[in-house]
Coordinates of C-alpha atoms in Angstrom, one line a residue:
M1 CA 283.9 -92.8 117.0
N2 CA 286.3 -95.2 118.7
K3 CA 285.4 -97.2 121.8
R4 CA 287.5 -95.1 124.1
D5 CA 285.9 -91.8 123.0
F6 CA 282.5 -93.3 123.3
L7 CA 283.1 -94.6 126.8
G8 CA 284.6 -91.3 127.9
T9 CA 281.7 -89.3 126.4
A10 CA 279.2 -91.7 128.1
A11 CA 281.0 -91.3 131.5
V12 CA 281.0 -87.5 131.3
A13 CA 277.3 -87.5 130.3
G14 CA 276.4 -89.8 133.2
L15 CA 278.3 -87.6 135.6
A16 CA 276.6 -84.5 134.2
A17 CA 273.2 -86.1 134.6
A18 CA 273.9 -87.1 138.2
L19 CA 275.2 -83.7 139.3
P20 CA 271.9 -81.8 138.9
A21 CA 270.0 -84.5 140.7
R22 CA 272.4 -84.5 143.6
A23 CA 272.4 -80.6 143.8
A24 CA 268.6 -80.5 143.6
A25 CA 268.3 -83.1 146.4
S26 CA 270.4 -80.9 148.7
A27 CA 268.7 -77.6 147.8
P28 CA 265.7 -76.5 149.8
A29 CA 262.4 -76.8 147.9
P30 CA 260.7 -73.5 147.0
A31 CA 257.5 -72.6 148.8
L32 CA 254.4 -72.8 146.6
L33 CA 251.9 -71.6 149.2
T34 CA 252.2 -69.2 152.1
V35 CA 249.5 -69.1 154.8
T36 CA 249.4 -66.0 157.0
G37 CA 247.1 -64.5 159.6
A38 CA 245.5 -66.5 162.4
I39 CA 247.8 -69.5 162.4
G40 CA 249.6 -71.3 165.2
K41 CA 252.3 -73.3 163.4
P42 CA 254.6 -70.9 161.6
N43 CA 257.6 -72.3 159.9
R44 CA 259.0 -69.2 158.2
G45 CA 259.6 -65.6 159.3
E46 CA 257.6 -62.5 158.8
F47 CA 257.1 -60.5 155.6
D48 CA 260.4 -59.5 154.0
P49 CA 260.1 -56.9 151.2
A50 CA 263.2 -58.2 149.5
R51 CA 262.2 -61.9 149.6
D52 CA 258.4 -61.4 149.2
V53 CA 258.3 -59.0 146.2
M54 CA 255.1 -60.3 144.7
M55 CA 253.4 -60.1 148.0
A56 CA 254.6 -56.5 148.4
K57 CA 253.1 -55.7 145.0
H58 CA 249.8 -57.2 146.2
N59 CA 250.0 -55.1 149.5
I60 CA 250.3 -58.2 151.6
R61 CA 252.1 -57.8 154.9
F62 CA 252.3 -60.5 157.7
G63 CA 254.0 -61.8 160.7
P64 CA 255.4 -65.3 161.0
A65 CA 253.7 -67.5 158.4
H66 CA 253.5 -71.1 157.3
A67 CA 255.1 -72.1 153.9
F68 CA 254.2 -75.3 152.0
D69 CA 256.4 -76.7 149.3
Y70 CA 255.0 -79.3 146.9
A71 CA 256.2 -82.3 149.0
A72 CA 254.5 -80.9 152.1
L73 CA 251.2 -80.6 150.3
A74 CA 251.6 -84.0 148.6
A75 CA 252.2 -85.5 152.1
L76 CA 248.7 -84.5 153.2
P77 CA 245.8 -86.9 152.5
A78 CA 244.5 -86.2 149.0
V79 CA 241.0 -86.3 147.6
T80 CA 239.8 -86.4 144.0
I81 CA 237.1 -84.3 142.4
R82 CA 235.9 -84.3 138.8
P83 CA 234.2 -81.0 138.0
T84 CA 233.3 -79.8 134.5
L85 CA 235.6 -76.9 133.8
E86 CA 234.6 -73.8 132.0
Y87 CA 237.7 -73.8 129.7
D88 CA 236.6 -76.7 127.6
A89 CA 233.2 -77.7 129.1
Q90 CA 234.6 -81.1 129.9
P91 CA 235.0 -83.0 133.2
H92 CA 238.5 -83.1 134.5
T93 CA 240.1 -85.0 137.4
L94 CA 241.7 -82.7 140.0
R95 CA 243.5 -84.1 143.1
G96 CA 244.9 -82.5 146.2
P97 CA 244.4 -82.1 149.9
L98 CA 241.3 -80.7 151.4
L99 CA 241.7 -76.9 151.9
L100 CA 240.8 -77.3 155.6
D101 CA 243.5 -80.0 156.0
V102 CA 246.1 -77.5 154.6
M103 CA 244.8 -74.9 157.1
A104 CA 245.0 -77.4 160.0
A105 CA 248.6 -78.2 159.1
A106 CA 249.3 -74.5 159.4
G107 CA 247.6 -74.4 162.7
A108 CA 244.8 -72.1 161.5
Q109 CA 242.0 -71.1 163.7
L110 CA 239.1 -72.9 162.0
R111 CA 235.9 -71.4 163.4
A112 CA 232.9 -71.6 161.0
D113 CA 233.0 -67.9 160.3
T114 CA 236.7 -67.7 159.8
Q115 CA 237.4 -66.3 156.3
L116 CA 240.1 -67.7 154.0
I117 CA 241.3 -65.1 151.6
L118 CA 242.6 -67.1 148.6
R119 CA 245.1 -65.1 146.4
A120 CA 246.4 -65.9 142.9
V121 CA 249.7 -64.8 141.4
D122 CA 247.9 -62.2 139.3
G123 CA 246.6 -60.6 142.5
Y124 CA 243.0 -61.9 142.1
A125 CA 241.5 -62.7 145.5
A126 CA 238.4 -64.5 146.6
A127 CA 237.1 -65.3 150.1
V128 CA 235.6 -68.6 151.4
T129 CA 234.5 -69.2 154.9
V130 CA 235.5 -72.3 156.8
A131 CA 231.9 -73.4 156.9
Q132 CA 231.7 -73.1 153.1
A133 CA 235.0 -74.9 152.6
R134 CA 233.8 -77.7 154.8
A135 CA 230.3 -78.0 153.3
Q136 CA 231.6 -77.8 149.7
R137 CA 234.7 -79.9 150.3
W138 CA 237.2 -77.4 148.8
I139 CA 240.6 -78.8 147.9
V140 CA 244.0 -77.3 147.0
A141 CA 244.5 -79.1 143.7
T142 CA 248.0 -80.1 142.9
T143 CA 247.3 -82.2 139.8
L144 CA 245.0 -82.0 136.8
D145 CA 244.2 -85.2 135.0
G146 CA 247.0 -87.0 136.8
A147 CA 249.8 -84.4 136.0
P148 CA 251.2 -81.5 138.0
M149 CA 249.7 -78.2 136.9
A150 CA 252.2 -75.7 135.5
L151 CA 252.6 -72.1 136.4
G152 CA 251.3 -70.2 133.4
G153 CA 248.4 -72.7 133.2
L154 CA 246.0 -73.3 136.1
G155 CA 248.7 -74.1 138.6
P156 CA 250.8 -75.1 140.3
L157 CA 247.9 -74.9 142.8
W158 CA 244.2 -74.3 142.4
A159 CA 241.7 -73.8 145.2
L160 CA 238.3 -75.1 144.2
C161 CA 235.4 -77.4 144.9
D162 CA 233.5 -79.8 142.6
A163 CA 231.0 -77.2 141.4
D164 CA 229.0 -79.9 139.7
Q165 CA 228.2 -81.4 143.1
V166 CA 227.3 -78.1 144.9
P167 CA 223.6 -77.2 144.0
E168 CA 224.0 -73.4 144.2
L169 CA 227.1 -73.5 141.9
A170 CA 225.7 -76.2 139.5
A171 CA 222.7 -74.0 138.9
L172 CA 225.0 -71.2 137.5
P173 CA 226.1 -71.1 133.9
L174 CA 229.4 -72.9 133.5
A175 CA 231.3 -69.7 133.1
G176 CA 230.2 -68.4 136.5
R177 CA 230.9 -71.5 138.6
F178 CA 234.6 -70.8 139.4
G179 CA 234.7 -67.1 140.1
G180 CA 235.6 -67.7 143.7
A181 CA 238.2 -70.4 142.9
P182 CA 241.5 -68.7 142.1
W183 CA 243.9 -70.8 140.0
A184 CA 247.7 -70.1 140.4
L185 CA 247.0 -69.9 144.1
Y186 CA 250.1 -68.8 146.1
H187 CA 248.8 -67.1 149.3
I188 CA 246.0 -67.7 151.8
E189 CA 245.2 -65.3 154.6
V190 CA 243.3 -66.7 157.6
R191 CA 241.1 -63.9 158.8
L192 CA 239.0 -64.1 162.0
A193 CA 235.5 -62.6 161.6

């Protein structure tokens, strides 16, 4: 390859590498988590069956909601937990904002008996009260062992607490500690009791 061909190829490759980054920077980031129900700070419209297809399949309908992208979640103060996970019986480091900080950012009504219905992409749902989320220090994990969690694995979001530090959960067999902690979290409904 002669010098002119090499420089031309390098310039085209550099331009091609720069274009997706520039296009990605101007495109809106996708929502990873939608919070609905008793909230006071909506930032997106109500349920749209064409836009919210998975929610429609899970029979979720809602008025104005609050949507979080990865950057919005990462901007909240983060905490780190290190529970032993059932998948390999090893401790892992999970990091993300407290669940109640996420709810506060959405303007949720956080009475002790308010229920937070946590829903995963496969439709699995579990409920945790605000009192329970506060006492057990639930987080919305965005990273596992220092890396973002992939969809198709445990992520991109996982609502959980450090079960090793919660006596009633630590007393359970390892396989039973995370039944109320849906991974691949994508929706939370704030439901007043």
